[in-house]
mmCIF file of C-alpha atoms in Angstrom:
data_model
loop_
_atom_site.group_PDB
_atom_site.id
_atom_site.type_symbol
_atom_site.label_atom_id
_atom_site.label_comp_id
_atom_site.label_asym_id
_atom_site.label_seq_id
_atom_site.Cartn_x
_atom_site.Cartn_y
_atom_site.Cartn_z
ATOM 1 C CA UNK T 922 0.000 0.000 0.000
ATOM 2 C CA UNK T 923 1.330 3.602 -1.360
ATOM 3 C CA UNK T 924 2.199 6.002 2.072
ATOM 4 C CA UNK T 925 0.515 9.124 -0.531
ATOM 5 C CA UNK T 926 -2.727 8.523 -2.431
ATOM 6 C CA UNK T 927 -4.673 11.255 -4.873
ATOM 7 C CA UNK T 928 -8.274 10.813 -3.622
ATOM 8 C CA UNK T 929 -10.715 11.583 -6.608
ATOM 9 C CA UNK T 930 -14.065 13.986 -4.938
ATOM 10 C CA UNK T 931 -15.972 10.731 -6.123
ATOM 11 C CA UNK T 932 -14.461 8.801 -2.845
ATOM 12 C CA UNK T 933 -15.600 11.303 -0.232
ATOM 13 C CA UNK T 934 -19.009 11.647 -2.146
ATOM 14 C CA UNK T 935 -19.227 8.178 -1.724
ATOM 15 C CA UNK T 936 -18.061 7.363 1.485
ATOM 16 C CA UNK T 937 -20.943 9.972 2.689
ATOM 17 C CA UNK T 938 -23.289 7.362 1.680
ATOM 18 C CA UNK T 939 -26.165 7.384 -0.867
ATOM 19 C CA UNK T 940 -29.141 5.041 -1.721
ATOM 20 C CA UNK T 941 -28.116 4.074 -4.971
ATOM 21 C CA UNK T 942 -24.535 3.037 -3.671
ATOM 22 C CA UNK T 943 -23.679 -0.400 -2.843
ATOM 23 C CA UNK T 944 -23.174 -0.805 1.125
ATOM 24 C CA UNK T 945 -19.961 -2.405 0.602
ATOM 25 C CA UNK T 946 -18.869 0.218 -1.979
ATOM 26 C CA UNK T 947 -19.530 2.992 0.465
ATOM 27 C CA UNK T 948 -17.760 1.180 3.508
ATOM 28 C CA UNK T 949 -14.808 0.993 1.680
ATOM 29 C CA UNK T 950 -14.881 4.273 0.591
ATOM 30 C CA UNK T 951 -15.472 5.269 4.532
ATOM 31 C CA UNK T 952 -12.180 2.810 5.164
ATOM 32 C CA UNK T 953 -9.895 4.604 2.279
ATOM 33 C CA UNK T 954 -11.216 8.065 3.731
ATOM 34 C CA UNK T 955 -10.131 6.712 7.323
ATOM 35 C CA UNK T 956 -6.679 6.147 6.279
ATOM 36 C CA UNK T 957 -6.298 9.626 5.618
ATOM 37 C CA UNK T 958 -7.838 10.782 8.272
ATOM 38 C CA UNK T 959 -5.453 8.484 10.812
ATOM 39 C CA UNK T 960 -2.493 9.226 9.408
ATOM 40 C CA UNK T 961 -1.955 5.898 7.302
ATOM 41 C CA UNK T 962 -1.781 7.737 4.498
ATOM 42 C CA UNK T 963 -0.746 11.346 3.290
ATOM 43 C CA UNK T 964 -2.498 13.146 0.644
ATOM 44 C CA UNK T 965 -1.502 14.315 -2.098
ATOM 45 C CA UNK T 966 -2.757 17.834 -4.037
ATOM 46 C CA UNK T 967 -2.194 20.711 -6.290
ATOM 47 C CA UNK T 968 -0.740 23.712 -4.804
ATOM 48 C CA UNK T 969 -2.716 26.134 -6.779
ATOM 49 C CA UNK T 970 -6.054 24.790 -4.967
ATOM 50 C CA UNK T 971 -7.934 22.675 -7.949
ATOM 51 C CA UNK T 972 -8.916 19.639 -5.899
ATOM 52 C CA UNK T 973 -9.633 21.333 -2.810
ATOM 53 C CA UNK T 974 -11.904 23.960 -5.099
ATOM 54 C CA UNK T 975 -13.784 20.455 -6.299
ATOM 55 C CA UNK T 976 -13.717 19.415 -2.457
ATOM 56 C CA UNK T 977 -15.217 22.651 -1.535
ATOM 57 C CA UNK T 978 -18.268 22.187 -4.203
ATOM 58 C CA UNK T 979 -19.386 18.701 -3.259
ATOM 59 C CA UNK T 980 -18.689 17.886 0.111
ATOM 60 C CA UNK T 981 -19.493 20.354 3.774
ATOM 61 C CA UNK T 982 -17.121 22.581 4.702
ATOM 62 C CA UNK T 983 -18.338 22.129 9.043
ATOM 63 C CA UNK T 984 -17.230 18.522 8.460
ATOM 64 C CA UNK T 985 -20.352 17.094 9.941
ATOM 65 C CA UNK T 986 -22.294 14.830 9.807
ATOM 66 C CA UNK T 987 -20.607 12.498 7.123
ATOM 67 C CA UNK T 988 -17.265 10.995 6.541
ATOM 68 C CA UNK T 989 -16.610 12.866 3.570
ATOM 69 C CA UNK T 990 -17.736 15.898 5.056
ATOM 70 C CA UNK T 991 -15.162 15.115 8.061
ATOM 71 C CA UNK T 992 -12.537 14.567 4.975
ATOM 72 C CA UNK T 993 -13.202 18.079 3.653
ATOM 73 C CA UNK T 994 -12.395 19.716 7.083
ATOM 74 C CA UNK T 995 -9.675 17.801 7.764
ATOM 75 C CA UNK T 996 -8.098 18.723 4.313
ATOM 76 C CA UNK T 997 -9.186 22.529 5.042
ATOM 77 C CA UNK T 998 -7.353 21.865 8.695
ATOM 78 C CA UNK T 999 -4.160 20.070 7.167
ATOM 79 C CA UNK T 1000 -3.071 21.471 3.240
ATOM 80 C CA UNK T 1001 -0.445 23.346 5.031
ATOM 81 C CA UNK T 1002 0.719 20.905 6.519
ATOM 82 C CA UNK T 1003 3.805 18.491 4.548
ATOM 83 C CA UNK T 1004 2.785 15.666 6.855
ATOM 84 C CA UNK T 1005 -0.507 15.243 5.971
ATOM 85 C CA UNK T 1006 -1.127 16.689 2.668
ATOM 86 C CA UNK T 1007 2.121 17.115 0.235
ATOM 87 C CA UNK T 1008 1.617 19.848 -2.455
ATOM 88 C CA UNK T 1009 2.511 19.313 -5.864
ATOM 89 C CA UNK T 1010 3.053 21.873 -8.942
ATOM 90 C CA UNK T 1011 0.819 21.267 -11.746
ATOM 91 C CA UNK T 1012 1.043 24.030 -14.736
ATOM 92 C CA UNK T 1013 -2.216 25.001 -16.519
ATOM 93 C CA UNK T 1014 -2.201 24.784 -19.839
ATOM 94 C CA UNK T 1015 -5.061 25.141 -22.748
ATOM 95 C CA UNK T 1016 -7.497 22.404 -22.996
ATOM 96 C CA UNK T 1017 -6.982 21.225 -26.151
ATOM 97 C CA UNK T 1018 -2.943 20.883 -24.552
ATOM 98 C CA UNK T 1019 -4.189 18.572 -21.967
ATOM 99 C CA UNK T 1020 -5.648 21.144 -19.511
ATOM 100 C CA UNK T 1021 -2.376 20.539 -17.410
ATOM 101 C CA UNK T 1022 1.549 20.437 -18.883
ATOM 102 C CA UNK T 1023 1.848 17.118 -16.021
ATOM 103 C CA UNK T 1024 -1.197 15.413 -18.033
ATOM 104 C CA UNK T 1025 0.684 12.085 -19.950
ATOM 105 C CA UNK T 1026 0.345 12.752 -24.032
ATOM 106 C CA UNK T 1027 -0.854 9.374 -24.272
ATOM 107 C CA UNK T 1028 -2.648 7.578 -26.835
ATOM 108 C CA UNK T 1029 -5.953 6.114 -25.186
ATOM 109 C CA UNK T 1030 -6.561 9.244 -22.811
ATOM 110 C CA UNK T 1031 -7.163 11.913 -25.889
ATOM 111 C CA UNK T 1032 -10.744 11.699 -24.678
ATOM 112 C CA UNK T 1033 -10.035 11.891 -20.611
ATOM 113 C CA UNK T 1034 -12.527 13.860 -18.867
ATOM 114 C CA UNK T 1035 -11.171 17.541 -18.552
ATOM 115 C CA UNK T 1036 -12.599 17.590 -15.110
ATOM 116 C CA UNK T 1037 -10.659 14.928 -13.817
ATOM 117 C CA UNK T 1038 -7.160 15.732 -15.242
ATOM 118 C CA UNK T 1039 -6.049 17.390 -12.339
ATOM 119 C CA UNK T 1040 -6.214 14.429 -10.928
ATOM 120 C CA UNK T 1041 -3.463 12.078 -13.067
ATOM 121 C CA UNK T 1042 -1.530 15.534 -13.287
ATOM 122 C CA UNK T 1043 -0.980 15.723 -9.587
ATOM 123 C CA UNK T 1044 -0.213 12.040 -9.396
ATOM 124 C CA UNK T 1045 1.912 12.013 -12.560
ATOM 125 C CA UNK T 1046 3.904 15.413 -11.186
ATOM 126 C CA UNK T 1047 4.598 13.926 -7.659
ATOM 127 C CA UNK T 1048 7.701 12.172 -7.195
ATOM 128 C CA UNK T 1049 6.492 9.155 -6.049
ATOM 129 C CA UNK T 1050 3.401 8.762 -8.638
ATOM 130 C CA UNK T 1051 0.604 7.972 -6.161
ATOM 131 C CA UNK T 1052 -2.133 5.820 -7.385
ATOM 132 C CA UNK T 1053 -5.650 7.436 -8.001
ATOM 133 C CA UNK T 1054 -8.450 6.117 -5.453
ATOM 134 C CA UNK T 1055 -12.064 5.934 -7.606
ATOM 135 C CA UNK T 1056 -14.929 5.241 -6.345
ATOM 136 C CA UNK T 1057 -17.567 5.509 -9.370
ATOM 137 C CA UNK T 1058 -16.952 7.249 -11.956
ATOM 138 C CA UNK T 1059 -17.106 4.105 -14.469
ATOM 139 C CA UNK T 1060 -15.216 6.127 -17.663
ATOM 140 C CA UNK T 1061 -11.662 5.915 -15.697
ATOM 141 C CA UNK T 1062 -12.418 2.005 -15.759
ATOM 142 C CA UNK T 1063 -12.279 2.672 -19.593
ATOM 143 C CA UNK T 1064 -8.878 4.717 -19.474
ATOM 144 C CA UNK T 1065 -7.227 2.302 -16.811
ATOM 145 C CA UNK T 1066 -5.045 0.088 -19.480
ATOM 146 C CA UNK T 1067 -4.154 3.844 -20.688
ATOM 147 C CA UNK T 1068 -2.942 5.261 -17.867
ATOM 148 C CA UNK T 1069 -1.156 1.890 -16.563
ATOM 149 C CA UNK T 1070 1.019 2.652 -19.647
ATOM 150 C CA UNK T 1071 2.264 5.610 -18.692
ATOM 151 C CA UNK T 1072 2.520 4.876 -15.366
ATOM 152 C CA UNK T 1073 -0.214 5.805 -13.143
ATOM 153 C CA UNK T 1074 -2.034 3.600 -11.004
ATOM 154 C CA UNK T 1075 -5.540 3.755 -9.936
ATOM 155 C CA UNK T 1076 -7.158 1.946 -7.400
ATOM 156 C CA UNK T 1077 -10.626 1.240 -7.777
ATOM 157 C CA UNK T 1078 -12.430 0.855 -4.040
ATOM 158 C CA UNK T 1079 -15.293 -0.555 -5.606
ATOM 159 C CA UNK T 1080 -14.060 -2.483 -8.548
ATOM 160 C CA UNK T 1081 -16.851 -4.779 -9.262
ATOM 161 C CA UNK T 1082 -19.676 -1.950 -9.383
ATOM 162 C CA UNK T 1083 -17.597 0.573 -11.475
ATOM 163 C CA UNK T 1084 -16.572 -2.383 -13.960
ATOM 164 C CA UNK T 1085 -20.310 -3.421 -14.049
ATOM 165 C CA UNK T 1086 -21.312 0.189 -14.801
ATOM 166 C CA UNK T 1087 -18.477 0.770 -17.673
ATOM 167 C CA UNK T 1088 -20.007 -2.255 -19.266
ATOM 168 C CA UNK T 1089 -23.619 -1.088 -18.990
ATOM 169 C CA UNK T 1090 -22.976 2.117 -20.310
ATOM 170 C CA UNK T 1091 -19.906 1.628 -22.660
ATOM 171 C CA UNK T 1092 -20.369 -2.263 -23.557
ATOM 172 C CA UNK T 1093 -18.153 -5.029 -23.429
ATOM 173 C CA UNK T 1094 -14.959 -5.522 -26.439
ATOM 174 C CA UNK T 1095 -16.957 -7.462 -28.851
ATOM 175 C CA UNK T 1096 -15.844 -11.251 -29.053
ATOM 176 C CA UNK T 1097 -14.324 -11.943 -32.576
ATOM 177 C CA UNK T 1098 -16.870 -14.567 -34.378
ATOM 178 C CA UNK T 1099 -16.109 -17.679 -35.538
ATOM 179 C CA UNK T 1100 -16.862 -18.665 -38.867
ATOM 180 C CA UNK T 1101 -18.760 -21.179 -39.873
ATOM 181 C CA UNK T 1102 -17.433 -23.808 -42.055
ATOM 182 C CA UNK T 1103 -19.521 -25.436 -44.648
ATOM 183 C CA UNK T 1104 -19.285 -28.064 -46.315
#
C-alpha cells in the first residue's frame, strides 16, 4: 500500500453514503477516507487549490455529519501541513494541450474527462506517482489500461460496481466470431 494517495471527490461523495450506492462500496470508501484521516496515508494535491476547489463544491465545509464531510475539514485543517497533505506543482495549460503540462500525451486518454485531469496531473507530477483512489466514476475504468502505460495507477475501491457500470454504459470488447465452415 502507497504512504501518498490522490483521492478523486468521487471517494468522499461516496463514502458519505447514498441510496443508490452499494453498502460495501460505500464502507470501503469510509475505510480509504479513514486512512487519511489516521495518518496511514498522506495526501496528495495541487498547490494552486484545484482539488480542494472540487472538495469545496461537493462535500461540507463544518465537516459534519458524514465521513466525507469530516474529509473536507480535515483537508481545510491540514493542506499546510507536509505531513498530511504534500503539495505538488501542476502548470495550466489550454485544454486542447491537456488542460495541465503534467497530463501524460498518451494515446488512449485523448478523450479523458477535462474535469478529472487534475487528478493524473498531480499524481503524474509527484515524485512518487501515487495511485488514483475511484470510487464511481465508471469512464476511468475505460482509461485504466491507458494510464497503466504511462505509469499511473488507480485503485478502484469498488471495482466490481464501477466495472459493471463501464459495461452497462460503454459495452463489453466485442468477441471476434467464428466462422462457420460449410461443407
Amino acid at each position: 500500500m502507497s504512504p501518498v494517495v490522490v483521492v478523486d471527490t468521487n471517494v468522499p461523495i461516496t463514502a458519505n453514503g447514498a441510496e443508490d450506492v452499494d453498502a460495501d462500496c460505500v464502507l470501503a470508501c469510509q475505510r480509504a477516507v479513514q486512512e487519511v484521516l489516521e495518518d496511514r496515508r498522506a495526501l496528495v494535491i495541487d498547490d494552486d487549490f484545484e482539488i480542494i476547489a472540487e472538495y469545496q463544491r461537493n462535500l461540507l465545509a463544518n465537516g459534519s455529519p458524514r465521513v466525507g464531510d469530516t474529509f473536507l475539514k480535515w483537508v481545510l485543517t491540514n493542506w499546510t501541513n507536509p505531513a498530511r497533505c504534500q503539495q505538488v506543482a501542476i502548470t495550466p495549460v489550454p485544454p486542447e494541450e491537456g488542460g495541465f503540462a503534467e497530463f501524460p500525451n498518451a494515446k488512449g486518454l485523448e478523450t479523458f474527462d477535462p474535469s478529472d485531469r487534475k487528478f493524473v496531473a498531480v499524481a503524474n507530477a509527484h515524485p512518487e506517482r501515487p495511485p488514483i483512489l475511484q470510487a464511481l466514476d465508471s469512464k476511468w475504468w475505460g482509461w485504466r489500461q491507458a494510464l497503466a502505460s504511462v505509469g499511473v495507477t488507480v485503485e478502484f475501491l469498488c471495482r466490481e460496481q464501477i466495472q459493471a457500470t463501464y459495461e452497462r454504459k460503454f459495452g463489453t470488447p466485442a468477441k471476434p466470431r467464428r466462422r462457420k465452415r460449410r461443407g
